[in-house]
CSV table of C-alpha atoms in Angstrom, one decimal:
chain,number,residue,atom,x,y,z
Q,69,UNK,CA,-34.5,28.1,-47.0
Q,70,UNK,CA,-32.9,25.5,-48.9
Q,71,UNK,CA,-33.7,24.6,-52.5
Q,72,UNK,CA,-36.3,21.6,-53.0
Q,73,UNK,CA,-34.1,18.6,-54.1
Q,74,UNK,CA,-31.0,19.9,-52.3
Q,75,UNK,CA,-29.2,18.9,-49.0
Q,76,UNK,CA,-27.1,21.2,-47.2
Q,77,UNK,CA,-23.9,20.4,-45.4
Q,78,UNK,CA,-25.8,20.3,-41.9
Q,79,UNK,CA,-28.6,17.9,-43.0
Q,80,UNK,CA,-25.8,15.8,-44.6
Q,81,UNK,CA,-23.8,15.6,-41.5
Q,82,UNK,CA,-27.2,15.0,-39.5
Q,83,UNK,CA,-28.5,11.7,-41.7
Q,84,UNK,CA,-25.0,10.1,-41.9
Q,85,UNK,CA,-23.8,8.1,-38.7
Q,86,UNK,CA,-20.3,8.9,-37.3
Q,87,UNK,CA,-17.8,5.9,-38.7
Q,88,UNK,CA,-16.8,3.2,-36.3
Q,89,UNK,CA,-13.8,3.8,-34.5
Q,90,UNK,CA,-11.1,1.5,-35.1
Q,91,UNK,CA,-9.6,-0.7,-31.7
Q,92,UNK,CA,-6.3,0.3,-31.0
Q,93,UNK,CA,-3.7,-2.6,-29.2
Q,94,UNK,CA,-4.0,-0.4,-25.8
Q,95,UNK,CA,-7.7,-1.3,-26.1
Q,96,UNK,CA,-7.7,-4.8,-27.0
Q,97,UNK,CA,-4.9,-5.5,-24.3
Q,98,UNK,CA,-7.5,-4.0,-21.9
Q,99,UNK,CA,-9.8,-6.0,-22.7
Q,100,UNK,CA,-7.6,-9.2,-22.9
Q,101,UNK,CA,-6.5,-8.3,-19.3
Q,102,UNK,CA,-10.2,-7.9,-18.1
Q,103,UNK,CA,-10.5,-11.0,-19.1
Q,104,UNK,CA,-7.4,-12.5,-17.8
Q,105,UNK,CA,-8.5,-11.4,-14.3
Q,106,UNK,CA,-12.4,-13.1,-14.9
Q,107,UNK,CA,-9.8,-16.2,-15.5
Q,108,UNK,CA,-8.4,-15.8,-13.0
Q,109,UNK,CA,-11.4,-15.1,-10.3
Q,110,UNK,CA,-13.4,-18.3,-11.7
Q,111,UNK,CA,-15.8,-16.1,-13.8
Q,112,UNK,CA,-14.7,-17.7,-16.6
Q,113,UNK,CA,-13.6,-21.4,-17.9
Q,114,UNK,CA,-10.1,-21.2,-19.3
Q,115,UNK,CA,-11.6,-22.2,-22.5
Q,116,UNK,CA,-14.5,-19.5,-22.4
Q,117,UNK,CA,-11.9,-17.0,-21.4
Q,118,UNK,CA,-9.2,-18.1,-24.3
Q,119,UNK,CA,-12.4,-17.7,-26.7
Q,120,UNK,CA,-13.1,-14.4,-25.8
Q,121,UNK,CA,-9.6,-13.3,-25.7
Q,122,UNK,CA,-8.7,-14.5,-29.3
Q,123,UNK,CA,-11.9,-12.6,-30.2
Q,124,UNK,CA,-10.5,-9.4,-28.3
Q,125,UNK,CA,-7.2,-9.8,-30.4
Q,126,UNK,CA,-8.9,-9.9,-33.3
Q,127,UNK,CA,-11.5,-7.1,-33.3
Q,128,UNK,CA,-11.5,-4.2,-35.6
Q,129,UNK,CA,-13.6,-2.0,-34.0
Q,130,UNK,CA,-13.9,-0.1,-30.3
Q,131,UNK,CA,-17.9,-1.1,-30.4
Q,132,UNK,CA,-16.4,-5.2,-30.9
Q,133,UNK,CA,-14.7,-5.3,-27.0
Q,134,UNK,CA,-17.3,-4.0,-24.9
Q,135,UNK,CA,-19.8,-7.1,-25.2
Q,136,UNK,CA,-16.8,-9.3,-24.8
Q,137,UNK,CA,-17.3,-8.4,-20.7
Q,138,UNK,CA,-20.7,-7.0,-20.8
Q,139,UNK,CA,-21.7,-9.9,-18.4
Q,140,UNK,CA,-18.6,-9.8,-15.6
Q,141,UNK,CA,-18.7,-7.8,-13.1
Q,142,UNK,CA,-16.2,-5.3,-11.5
Q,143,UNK,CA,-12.7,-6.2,-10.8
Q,144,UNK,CA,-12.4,-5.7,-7.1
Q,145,UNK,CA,-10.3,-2.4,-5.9
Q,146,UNK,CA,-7.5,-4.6,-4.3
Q,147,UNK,CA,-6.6,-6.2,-7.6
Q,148,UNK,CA,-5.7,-2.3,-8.7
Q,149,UNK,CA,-3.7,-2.0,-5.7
Q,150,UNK,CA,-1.8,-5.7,-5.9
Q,151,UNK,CA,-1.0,-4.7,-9.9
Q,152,UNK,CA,0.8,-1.0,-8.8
Q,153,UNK,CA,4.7,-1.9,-9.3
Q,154,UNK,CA,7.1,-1.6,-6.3
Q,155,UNK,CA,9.5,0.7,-7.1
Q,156,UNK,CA,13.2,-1.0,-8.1
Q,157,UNK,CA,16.1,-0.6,-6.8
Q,158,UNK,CA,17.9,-0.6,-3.9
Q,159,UNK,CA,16.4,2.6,-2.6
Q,160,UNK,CA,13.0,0.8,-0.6
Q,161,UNK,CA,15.7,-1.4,1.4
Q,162,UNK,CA,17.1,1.3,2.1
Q,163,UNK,CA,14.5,2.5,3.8
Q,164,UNK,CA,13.7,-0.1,5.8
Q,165,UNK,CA,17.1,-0.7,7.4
Q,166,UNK,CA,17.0,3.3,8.1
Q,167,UNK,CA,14.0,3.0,9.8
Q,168,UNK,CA,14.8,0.0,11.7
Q,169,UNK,CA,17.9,1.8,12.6
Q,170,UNK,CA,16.0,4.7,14.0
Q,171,UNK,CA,13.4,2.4,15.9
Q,172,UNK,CA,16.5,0.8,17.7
Q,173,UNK,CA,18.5,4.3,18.7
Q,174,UNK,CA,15.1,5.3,19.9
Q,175,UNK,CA,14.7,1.8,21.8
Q,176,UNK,CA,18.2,2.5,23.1
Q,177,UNK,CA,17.5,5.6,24.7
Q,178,UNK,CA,15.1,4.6,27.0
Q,179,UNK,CA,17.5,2.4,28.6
Q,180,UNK,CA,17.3,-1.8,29.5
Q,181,UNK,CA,18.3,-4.7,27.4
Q,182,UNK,CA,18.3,-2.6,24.6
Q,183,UNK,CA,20.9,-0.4,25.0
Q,184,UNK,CA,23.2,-3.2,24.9
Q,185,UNK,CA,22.3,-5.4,22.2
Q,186,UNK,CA,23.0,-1.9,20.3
Q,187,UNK,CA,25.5,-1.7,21.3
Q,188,UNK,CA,27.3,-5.1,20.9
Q,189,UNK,CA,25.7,-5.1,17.0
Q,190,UNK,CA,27.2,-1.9,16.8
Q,191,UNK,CA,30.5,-3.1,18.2
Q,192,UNK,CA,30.1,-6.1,16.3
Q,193,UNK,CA,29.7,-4.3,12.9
Q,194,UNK,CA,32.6,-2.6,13.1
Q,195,UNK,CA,35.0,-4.9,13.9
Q,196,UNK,CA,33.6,-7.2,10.5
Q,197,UNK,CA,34.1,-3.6,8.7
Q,198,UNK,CA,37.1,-3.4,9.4
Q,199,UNK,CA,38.3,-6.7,8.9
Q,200,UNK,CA,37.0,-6.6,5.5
Q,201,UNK,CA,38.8,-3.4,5.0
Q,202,UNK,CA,42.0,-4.8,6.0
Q,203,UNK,CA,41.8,-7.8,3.5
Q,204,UNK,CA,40.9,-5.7,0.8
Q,205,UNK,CA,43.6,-3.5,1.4
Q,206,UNK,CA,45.9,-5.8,1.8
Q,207,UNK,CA,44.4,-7.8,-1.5
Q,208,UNK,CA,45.3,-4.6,-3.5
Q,209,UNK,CA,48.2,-3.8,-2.1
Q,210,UNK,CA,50.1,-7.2,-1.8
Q,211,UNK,CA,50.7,-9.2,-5.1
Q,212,UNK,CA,48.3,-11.7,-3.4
Q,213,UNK,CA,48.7,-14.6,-0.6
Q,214,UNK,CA,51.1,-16.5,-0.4
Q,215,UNK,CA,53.8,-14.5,-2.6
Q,216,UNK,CA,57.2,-13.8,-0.8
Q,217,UNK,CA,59.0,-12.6,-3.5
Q,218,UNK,CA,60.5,-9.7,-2.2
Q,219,UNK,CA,63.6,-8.0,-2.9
Q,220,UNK,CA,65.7,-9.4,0.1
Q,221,UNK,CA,64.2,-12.8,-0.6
Q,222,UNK,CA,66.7,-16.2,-1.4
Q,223,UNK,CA,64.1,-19.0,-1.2
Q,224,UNK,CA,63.0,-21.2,1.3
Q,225,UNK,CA,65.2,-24.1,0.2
Q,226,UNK,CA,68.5,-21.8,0.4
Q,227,UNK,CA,67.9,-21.9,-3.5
Q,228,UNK,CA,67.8,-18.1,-4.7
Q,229,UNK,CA,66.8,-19.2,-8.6
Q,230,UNK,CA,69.8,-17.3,-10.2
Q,231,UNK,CA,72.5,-17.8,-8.4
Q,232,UNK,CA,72.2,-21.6,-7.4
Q,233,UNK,CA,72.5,-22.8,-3.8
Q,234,UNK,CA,74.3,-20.5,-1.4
């Protein structure tokens, strides 16, 4: 039994309320985005929505940003879906042209129109591969168009640039 006039540590803990938690930035953006998206839906005038954003920026407290959107409802499930980010790169391209690659081969094996229109884009991209090989090759390999310097060379003119005219 405690002492008449005295607390003890659990009766202390018991009268005193927890201290407010303070808003971190993660919250506060939340809440500015919540808001953003009641802007953005017509729940909000711009001005109504910039009021309660500048109020979201500047709260202290986690118990300041709920009433902030106490009154709007639910942001609809397809707006969590539209915000996911697509991943980057060039690897979801590459994905498409594989599958449309595969769709056509399986096209092509049941015969018809098909079959050649493969065929002729398939024809068709090799000979542009190639020719775009060959100019690269011959890019890095010549000094470049239009150079006919070579060792057996005098000159157009008859004018080897040393030795005067022959």
């Amino acid at each position: 039994m405690p002492m008449a006039g005295r607390t003890t540590a659990e009766q202390t803990t018991a009268r005193a309320p927890a201290p407010p938690l303070r808003a971190s930035d993660a919250d506060r953006l939340a809440t500015v985005h919540l808001l953003q998206d009641a802007v953005a839906r017509g729940l909000l005038t711009p001005d109504e929505g910039s009021e309660r954003m500048a109020a979201a920026f500047a709260a202290v407290h986690v118990r300041d940003l709920p009433p902030l959107t106490a009154d709007l409802p639910p942001a609809v499930a397809v707006a969590a879906v539209a915000a996911a980010p697509a991943p980057p790169g060039w690897r979801p391209l590459g994905a498409l042209a594989w599958q449309q690659v595969r769709a056509s081969v399986a096209a092509a094996r049941h015969g018809g129109r098909a079959t050649w229109r493969l065929a002729l884009t398939v024809l068709i991209a090799l000979v542009l591969l190639l020719t775009v090989l060959s100019l690269l090759a011959q890019g890095l390999y010549d000094s470049g168009p239009g150079d006919f310097r070579s060792p057996g060379f005098d000159g157009l003119d008859g004018f080897d640039g040393v030795r005067g005219p022959r």
